[in-house]
Amino acid sequence: MNEGRTGVWFVGARGSVATTATVGLAALAEGIARPVGLVTAGSAFDGVPLPDFDDFVVGGHDVDETPLVERARRLATGGMIPAATVEAVAHRLDAADAEIRLVPRTARGSQRREIGLRADDIRSFRERHGLRRVVVIDVASTEPLPADRPEFHDHDALVAALAQDGVELLPSSTLSALAAVTGAGAPYACFTPSISLGIPALHAVAADAGVPIAGQDGKTGETLLRTVLAPMFSSRGMRVLSWAGANLLGGGDGATLADPAAVESKLASKNRGLHDLLGHDVVTPLHIDNVPDLGDVKTAWDHVHAEGFLDTRITLQTTWTAYDSTLAAPLVIDLARLLTLADQAGLSGPIAELGYFFKDPWGSEEHAFARQADELVSWALRTAVRRTTAQVA
Amino acid sequence: MNEGRTGVWFVGARGSVATTATVGLAALAEGIARPVGLVTAGSAFDGVPLPDFDDFVVGGHDVDETPLVERARRLATGGMIPAATVEAVAHRLDAADAEIRLVPRTARGSQRREIGLRADDIRSFRERHGLRRVVVIDVASTEPLPADRPEFHDHDALVAALAQDGVELLPSSTLSALAAVTGAGAPYACFTPSISLGIPALHAVAADAGVPIAGQDGKTGETLLRTVLAPMFSSRGMRVLSWAGANLLGGGDGATLADPAAVESKLASKNRGLHDLLGHDVVTPLHIDNVPDLGDVKTAWDHVHAEGFLDTRITLQTTWTAYDSTLAAPLVIDLARLLTLADQAGLSGPIAELGYFFKDPWGSEEHAFARQADELVSWALRTAVRRTTAQVA
Amino acid sequence: MNEGRTGVWFVGARGSVATTATVGLAALAEGIARPVGLVTAGSAFDGVPLPDFDDFVVGGHDVDETPLVERARRLATGGMIPAATVEAVAHRLDAADAEIRLVPRTARGSQRREIGLRADDIRSFRERHGLRRVVVIDVASTEPLPADRPEFHDHDALVAALAQDGVELLPSSTLSALAAVTGAGAPYACFTPSISLGIPALHAVAADAGVPIAGQDGKTGETLLRTVLAPMFSSRGMRVLSWAGANLLGGGDGATLADPAAVESKLASKNRGLHDLLGHDVVTPLHIDNVPDLGDVKTAWDHVHAEGFLDTRITLQTTWTAYDSTLAAPLVIDLARLLTLADQAGLSGPIAELGYFFKDPWGSEEHAFARQADELVSWALRTAVRRTTAQVA
Amino acid sequence: MNEGRTGVWFVGARGSVATTATVGLAALAEGIARPVGLVTAGSAFDGVPLPDFDDFVVGGHDVDETPLVERARRLATGGMIPAATVEAVAHRLDAADAEIRLVPRTARGSQRREIGLRADDIRSFRERHGLRRVVVIDVASTEPLPADRPEFHDHDALVAALAQDGVELLPSSTLSALAAVTGAGAPYACFTPSISLGIPALHAVAADAGVPIAGQDGKTGETLLRTVLAPMFSSRGMRVLSWAGANLLGGGDGATLADPAAVESKLASKNRGLHDLLGHDVVTPLHIDNVPDLGDVKTAWDHVHAEGFLDTRITLQTTWTAYDSTLAAPLVIDLARLLTLADQAGLSGPIAELGYFFKDPWGSEEHAFARQADELVSWALRTAVRRTTAQVA
Ligand SMILES: NC(=O)c1ccc[n+]([C@@H]2O[C@H](COP(=O)([O-])OP(=O)(O)OC[C@H]3O[C@@H](n4cnc5c(N)ncnc54)[C@H](O)[C@@H]3O)[C@@H](O)[C@H]2O)c1
Ligand SMILES: NC(=O)c1ccc[n+]([C@@H]2O[C@H](COP(=O)([O-])OP(=O)(O)OC[C@H]3O[C@@H](n4cnc5c(N)ncnc54)[C@H](O)[C@@H]3O)[C@@H](O)[C@H]2O)c1
Ligand SMILES: NC(=O)c1ccc[n+]([C@@H]2O[C@H](COP(=O)([O-])OP(=O)(O)OC[C@H]3O[C@@H](n4cnc5c(N)ncnc54)[C@H](O)[C@@H]3O)[C@@H](O)[C@H]2O)c1
Ligand SMILES: NC(=O)c1ccc[n+]([C@@H]2O[C@H](COP(=O)([O-])OP(=O)(O)OC[C@H]3O[C@@H](n4cnc5c(N)ncnc54)[C@H](O)[C@@H]3O)[C@@H](O)[C@H]2O)c1
Ligand code: NA
Ligand code: NA
């Protein structure tokens, strides 16, 4: 690709996922890491024109000021990423750190103004580096779901409220999404379960975005497994009666999810696919526990009970153990590459086929993983062709 | 369907799988069981013309003389099937029992003669009940793989040897398969890992069979799970390094597999798909242990180790627990229905799409379960159309 | 023993545990069950004079009217106990059923009167059958812990309140315990986590009871395992950092514990021993989920994270699966036998060594299972000697 | 202790266990590690006079020449021990490395001469450092069990054969044990399942050794767990029917145990305690698989099936995951300390109470862990008293 460089703008740029993605992109660019865990590095994507790892420039927003290299070293101490890799790319981390802008916990003036300021950050990042485009990816802490408000259902009322100083209507994820999509005209992906563009009055904004968007809530561990396994039970006619789950994790995400309000949006997002794939009478108790001593290693135990032929009892237990952010980080890079492709091909609005990456796919009802995988690949091939046409035209 | 009744002829008709299938077919016919665990009862098969459960007549071969109802009662005592169901269908079990013919452990005269006698049993069953067709399904005990022999590679030498009295060349599974396919012209499925038609000199027989055939080794538990999960790792670019497995089971199959010679064919069959789906450098230690006290409940533990992004360690453990024969029995019924359809449509030779049911699919290299499931459904729809055309023509 | 017969009075006599214990006692008396799962049948108790299984007469209280044989049949259908056993002892179940008295959900008059009426039931059972003693065992549904009240800390105020009509001060478990201990002078065991005699103003009653008492909350599954495993970590100097648990169960107990108020007393009881054995900085998230489709089969998953030498990570996962009431029932029989022995030996007040059976041992701080086991055996031997002396004297 | 320094002589001094123990001792001596995972650091041992960590000087035998610091760095890379710790104690590792003597794979001259040469190494180490005593601990690779030989049963014949050049009668573990016990008069512990002093003609040597000895085969993971859990089932009268196990490991020990001859001695040793604790009709299939990609992390899965009351099925699964050598290393240090104490107190021959540390305890039939733990502590207290008396006398 001699298309010029692409920006990635992380909302939550100093969090575990963003830090791991930034370290990873740097290590890939330096040729000291292999693209293991990346979907777009698979042979199915051979010939699809995607940005090289070295084509990316990283920047972002965060509420925290710890330098990126410091965050990366903590992750290395916790065992998530190799310490040697962090040191080898420290200069690139410093460069990215210089592109991170603080966002305040409360809006600067009206929320419209706050959106504008965030959009300015993105735009000036684009200009400063002469980038063709900036892909914005939200990997900030999971927010509590906001209580419903009349303005959430009335676009005009919403617009009016946004203009008023001191009115705290929209949560931060929505402000960031609007800054990206309407403010800076940037392709956008929501990797978290926060509400983002899910406010009814904004559905039109999402649908008519002049840019491609994708969401929501990265499907990396337990939910990935569930959407792989559930179709097996269905295809074989086994009737799943219950699917119980326990998640243990520490780290930043663990601490956030220890808050019952924050965990609620996560739990809802995690169970949605299951109900969809299996029907609605399935019993699905699910817990997420903050276990600080586990650090960033997440352990998920699932217990499935299905009825088989002649009232027989079938049980399946799964225990999945992994560093959560190293699962997420390569997908975030995949998304940056694929949204770049989509944008080059002139696509806009929710890209259903990118639902492959998410617990709660925008623009699609498909949760079955294998089917999503096939659709993603064929979408990439189609879009590659369309991109060529778009560029020629 | 007003097509007349269909016969199902079980090789190993008094084993756990056949007994469970016979009880199940009877209970479905009586309307006292629901078609849970049957693939062909799923909504994806709506409109595909398949025999009704009550259209089937059951017979078979075995080396054992225990009455079927007796075998069924033992399975009920072991917890596999409900005792009440067995009693409610006892009359149907007695009827099936009357259609079971003993086969000897050594051939009666030459092996050609033995093949002929077995074929006679199948033909006379067909005539006695005025059946349109008899589907033969091998669910007999797993045989040791036979040592290689020159005749296995030379069709003429094989034919000559078969004609000689007292020459024990082919194992019983092959005799039964030939009795079905070449002797009685019956559609045939091999649900076991025994060699059956896998002898090189018989490849042409399999390919040119005038009837549809399907195999081999039912994919019901651990292997099913593996072919569901392995594609997930591949799609996500995670590099599986090892996939270890332990199987604990009692019952008849447990006792058979306690024999190291018999277990060898099973282990080979179980690991084949995994290597195919993941590549050949994966370490795959696998054990099957006979644990008599577990009875027919099989427990399989798998431990998967994969490498993720930035050298991260990902592990997945699965524990699957089920009554093995209630997993197998509905698939056996599915096969009887689908081979009937295939035969009505005029298909012959190995049906690649029925590979969905097997660890070691005949006529196909596809092991990925979700893809197999999609192919099976579209094959059934195509074949349904073809059948109508065939019948009109 | 030619000591005359002994009564067992179950509070919650129609529940799963009591029904299983009653079926079991009957089957043992008839010689159609072996004493598997009973502690007192072990060779360590050889020579300790305990009532024979046929020496027991069963009665009890419940709020439910379903006949015992009906409850037993339901348990058989659910797979917990063999149907043939239930039918073989149906006449004994009918006899026990005739000895069950209904208790109302609210007191009949004052709570003092209610205590008296319950005590009358026990006494008249004793007289009707000419029993030497009646052991009362509470196996009723787990109650929510009552909110604190001034009377709970002031014995005189409590006595005064009990005398007043319509005042609902004490929960039912306490009324039953007082009926047994102070009303009927009966040895008493509390197998549930309900508050029972745990009200501060009643501590003296418990300590000065003229009869032996034992409690509380049967230690049968996950907690048993924990108190077996925790001492291993301590002895080996491994520092347990977290011990997380998930419990899945259906049945009556599952439904009760679906109530967040009821589950609270259970969870507290379950975690107490762990903190005691390991120290107080251990993170111990714990959940109990009602999963109706699992019926009476309880599955408990635990995840232990310990620190070893040189900051090494040690993890242990356990999955325990069992029919909960068949774990509890033999212990209930053990308690009836051992409290009989204790009473014969003239012991009174909380028997610390019976803490072996409980999550929350009365009169003891010892939770380590192996140590409890040794103490129980030596107590039984000592008490056997003391009983002989007591009887001679 | 102002008793002078103590030597620890590791047979297999460059292996994982010895390297980890050497790093650990050094880190404890420097005060940069806490004594987590050490039994003798527990409060139960308060007041027992044991050598300080800084009192130890390390030397040993090995067949390999890789410098110790190199081996330690590899373990750090594999995640077993912290890299920073290795670097901080590198000078101490170099010092220990200078005290390691090579042993050849075949005897230098007669085996008697080989024993003498090994004993010389130990003696000269003692003298060079002015040590009061040297404790020898065998942590070399597991050997295949030698085929039986007439000389193994006839002490005179054995002595005669040892004197002959070129006769390879005894395996290396026995040569090392004799070098320690009879040659150098050094307290000795056998941490491996190799035959060592287990040759019948040497039983008297073991019994009459003038020094305390202890063995055999460190009980660190799966077997530890089994001897903790089995007594629970016994005490509760649950009848264990089968106990199956699967072990996955890489590293040096994994490679050694991939040899079916070597693994045999390990498997026998692992199952012995279980049969002893539960009785002999238990089905105990057990596998150890070499899975190189797992490195030094060992994962053991066990599946226990027990019968409970009224024929009920109880299952327990355990999955234990740990770096094997960090489990072993602190125990090796414990043994060095406790054998020093035993020697100071004038004890000799097999110390039954040190059976606590081993799968196959010398001089004891006790396998139940909790009982072993109690016996160890009381032995240590008794021996402390005896040591004082011995020193005074
Ligand atoms: N496998 C995975 O890791 C995975 C999967 C799915 C979803 N997610 C989601 O990704 C998100 C990030 O996870 P993480 O582990 O990196 O969490 P983290 O706590 O390590 O990082 C979150 C970062 O967001 C920052 N932040 C908080 N509020 C912000 C705001 N208003 N604006 C900008 N930045 C803000 C925090 O300061 C922090 O640096 C979470 O929402 C998580 O649920 C992660
Ligand atoms: N989930 C499953 O149960 C499953 C899955 C895949 C494959 N299979 C295969 O299905 C087969 C049957 O399993 P099962 O559990 O019913 O075993 P089983 O031992 O209960 O039954 C086997 C039956 O075959 C009979 N038999 C033995 N030799 C025969 C011969 N030469 N001719 C005819 N009958 C003969 C035996 O007498 C017995 O009745 C096995 O080969 C097994 O490996 C089963
Ligand atoms: N392994 C075990 O089963 C186990 C272990 C520890 C504790 N327990 C405790 O044992 C108790 C019984 O368990 P279960 O499974 O039999 O429950 P269950 O729900 O089957 O039975 C409880 C019985 O108590 C009756 N009951 C309710 N309120 C009552 C009252 N006020 N007076 C008298 N009877 C009343 C109910 O009608 C029911 O018959 C529970 O409290 C449970 O927590 C059980
Ligand atoms: N948890 C545990 O690690 C554990 C538990 C019980 C027993 N063990 C036993 O401890 C021993 C060491 O385990 P490891 O993981 O350190 O193995 P390892 O392979 O890392 O080390 C073994 C060392 O012994 C050396 N060696 C081989 N033959 C020798 C000989 N004849 N004389 C002297 N040295 C020799 C090797 O060169 C190597 O350095 C093994 O026998 C193992 O079975 C270990
Ligand atoms: Na194939
Ligand atoms: Na011994």
JSON list of C-alpha atoms in Angstrom, two decimals, chain D residues 85-154:
[
{"chain": "D", "resi": 85, "resn": "THR", "atom": "CA", "xyz": [16.08, -12.79, 41.16]},
{"chain": "D", "resi": 86, "resn": "VAL", "atom": "CA", "xyz": [18.43, -14.83, 39.00]},
{"chain": "D", "resi": 87, "resn": "GLU", "atom": "CA", "xyz": [20.54, -11.80, 38.18]},
{"chain": "D", "resi": 88, "resn": "ALA", "atom": "CA", "xyz": [20.62, -10.66, 41.80]},
{"chain": "D", "resi": 89, "resn": "VAL", "atom": "CA", "xyz": [22.11, -13.96, 42.94]},
{"chain": "D", "resi": 90, "resn": "ALA", "atom": "CA", "xyz": [24.28, -14.69, 39.90]},
{"chain": "D", "resi": 91, "resn": "HIS", "atom": "CA", "xyz": [27.47, -14.51, 41.98]},
{"chain": "D", "resi": 92, "resn": "ARG", "atom": "CA", "xyz": [26.16, -17.16, 44.36]},
{"chain": "D", "resi": 93, "resn": "LEU", "atom": "CA", "xyz": [25.20, -19.35, 41.42]},
{"chain": "D", "resi": 94, "resn": "ASP", "atom": "CA", "xyz": [28.71, -19.06, 40.06]},
{"chain": "D", "resi": 95, "resn": "ALA", "atom": "CA", "xyz": [30.10, -20.07, 43.44]},
{"chain": "D", "resi": 96, "resn": "ALA", "atom": "CA", "xyz": [27.86, -23.15, 43.54]},
{"chain": "D", "resi": 97, "resn": "ASP", "atom": "CA", "xyz": [28.72, -23.95, 39.94]},
{"chain": "D", "resi": 98, "resn": "ALA", "atom": "CA", "xyz": [32.39, -24.09, 40.90]},
{"chain": "D", "resi": 99, "resn": "GLU", "atom": "CA", "xyz": [31.47, -26.84, 43.39]},
{"chain": "D", "resi": 100, "resn": "ILE", "atom": "CA", "xyz": [29.77, -29.09, 40.85]},
{"chain": "D", "resi": 101, "resn": "ARG", "atom": "CA", "xyz": [31.73, -32.17, 39.78]},
{"chain": "D", "resi": 102, "resn": "LEU", "atom": "CA", "xyz": [30.99, -34.11, 36.63]},
{"chain": "D", "resi": 103, "resn": "VAL", "atom": "CA", "xyz": [30.09, -37.77, 36.96]},
{"chain": "D", "resi": 104, "resn": "PRO", "atom": "CA", "xyz": [30.55, -39.98, 33.91]},
{"chain": "D", "resi": 105, "resn": "ARG", "atom": "CA", "xyz": [27.71, -41.98, 32.36]},
{"chain": "D", "resi": 106, "resn": "THR", "atom": "CA", "xyz": [29.70, -45.17, 32.90]},
{"chain": "D", "resi": 107, "resn": "ALA", "atom": "CA", "xyz": [31.80, -46.06, 35.94]},
{"chain": "D", "resi": 108, "resn": "ARG", "atom": "CA", "xyz": [35.44, -45.11, 36.10]},
{"chain": "D", "resi": 109, "resn": "GLY", "atom": "CA", "xyz": [36.91, -48.62, 36.56]},
{"chain": "D", "resi": 110, "resn": "SER", "atom": "CA", "xyz": [34.89, -50.83, 38.93]},
{"chain": "D", "resi": 111, "resn": "GLN", "atom": "CA", "xyz": [31.63, -49.56, 40.38]},
{"chain": "D", "resi": 112, "resn": "ARG", "atom": "CA", "xyz": [33.32, -49.73, 43.82]},
{"chain": "D", "resi": 113, "resn": "ARG", "atom": "CA", "xyz": [35.88, -47.28, 42.53]},
{"chain": "D", "resi": 114, "resn": "GLU", "atom": "CA", "xyz": [33.16, -45.07, 41.10]},
{"chain": "D", "resi": 115, "resn": "ILE", "atom": "CA", "xyz": [31.43, -45.00, 44.48]},
{"chain": "D", "resi": 116, "resn": "GLY", "atom": "CA", "xyz": [34.72, -44.06, 46.06]},
{"chain": "D", "resi": 117, "resn": "LEU", "atom": "CA", "xyz": [35.35, -41.23, 43.64]},
{"chain": "D", "resi": 118, "resn": "ARG", "atom": "CA", "xyz": [31.93, -39.78, 44.22]},
{"chain": "D", "resi": 119, "resn": "ALA", "atom": "CA", "xyz": [32.42, -40.03, 48.00]},
{"chain": "D", "resi": 120, "resn": "ASP", "atom": "CA", "xyz": [35.78, -38.27, 47.60]},
{"chain": "D", "resi": 121, "resn": "ASP", "atom": "CA", "xyz": [34.03, -35.36, 45.89]},
{"chain": "D", "resi": 122, "resn": "ILE", "atom": "CA", "xyz": [31.66, -35.01, 48.82]},
{"chain": "D", "resi": 123, "resn": "ARG", "atom": "CA", "xyz": [34.37, -35.32, 51.44]},
{"chain": "D", "resi": 124, "resn": "SER", "atom": "CA", "xyz": [36.66, -32.84, 49.78]},
{"chain": "D", "resi": 125, "resn": "PHE", "atom": "CA", "xyz": [33.74, -30.39, 49.47]},
{"chain": "D", "resi": 126, "resn": "ARG", "atom": "CA", "xyz": [33.19, -30.76, 53.22]},
{"chain": "D", "resi": 127, "resn": "GLU", "atom": "CA", "xyz": [36.80, -30.20, 54.02]},
{"chain": "D", "resi": 128, "resn": "ARG", "atom": "CA", "xyz": [37.35, -27.35, 51.57]},
{"chain": "D", "resi": 129, "resn": "HIS", "atom": "CA", "xyz": [34.59, -25.36, 53.27]},
{"chain": "D", "resi": 130, "resn": "GLY", "atom": "CA", "xyz": [35.12, -26.59, 56.82]},
{"chain": "D", "resi": 131, "resn": "LEU", "atom": "CA", "xyz": [31.55, -27.88, 56.97]},
{"chain": "D", "resi": 132, "resn": "ARG", "atom": "CA", "xyz": [30.13, -29.75, 59.95]},
{"chain": "D", "resi": 133, "resn": "ARG", "atom": "CA", "xyz": [28.14, -31.96, 57.66]},
{"chain": "D", "resi": 134, "resn": "VAL", "atom": "CA", "xyz": [26.98, -32.34, 54.08]},
{"chain": "D", "resi": 135, "resn": "VAL", "atom": "CA", "xyz": [23.44, -33.42, 53.31]},
{"chain": "D", "resi": 136, "resn": "VAL", "atom": "CA", "xyz": [23.20, -35.27, 49.97]},
{"chain": "D", "resi": 137, "resn": "ILE", "atom": "CA", "xyz": [19.94, -35.00, 48.03]},
{"chain": "D", "resi": 138, "resn": "ASP", "atom": "CA", "xyz": [19.29, -36.91, 44.84]},
{"chain": "D", "resi": 139, "resn": "VAL", "atom": "CA", "xyz": [17.36, -34.79, 42.34]},
{"chain": "D", "resi": 140, "resn": "ALA", "atom": "CA", "xyz": [18.80, -36.37, 39.19]},
{"chain": "D", "resi": 141, "resn": "SER", "atom": "CA", "xyz": [16.75, -37.55, 36.21]},
{"chain": "D", "resi": 142, "resn": "THR", "atom": "CA", "xyz": [14.44, -40.47, 36.90]},
{"chain": "D", "resi": 143, "resn": "GLU", "atom": "CA", "xyz": [16.12, -43.72, 35.88]},
{"chain": "D", "resi": 144, "resn": "PRO", "atom": "CA", "xyz": [14.45, -46.74, 34.34]},
{"chain": "D", "resi": 145, "resn": "LEU", "atom": "CA", "xyz": [14.00, -49.45, 36.98]},
{"chain": "D", "resi": 146, "resn": "PRO", "atom": "CA", "xyz": [16.83, -51.96, 36.50]},
{"chain": "D", "resi": 147, "resn": "ALA", "atom": "CA", "xyz": [15.94, -55.52, 35.53]},
{"chain": "D", "resi": 148, "resn": "ASP", "atom": "CA", "xyz": [16.25, -57.87, 38.48]},
{"chain": "D", "resi": 149, "resn": "ARG", "atom": "CA", "xyz": [19.61, -59.61, 38.99]},
{"chain": "D", "resi": 150, "resn": "PRO", "atom": "CA", "xyz": [20.69, -62.41, 41.37]},
{"chain": "D", "resi": 151, "resn": "GLU", "atom": "CA", "xyz": [23.25, -60.07, 42.95]},
{"chain": "D", "resi": 152, "resn": "PHE", "atom": "CA", "xyz": [20.41, -57.75, 44.00]},
{"chain": "D", "resi": 153, "resn": "HIS", "atom": "CA", "xyz": [19.41, -60.40, 46.51]},
{"chain": "D", "resi": 154, "resn": "ASP", "atom": "CA", "xyz": [22.79, -61.52, 47.79]}
]
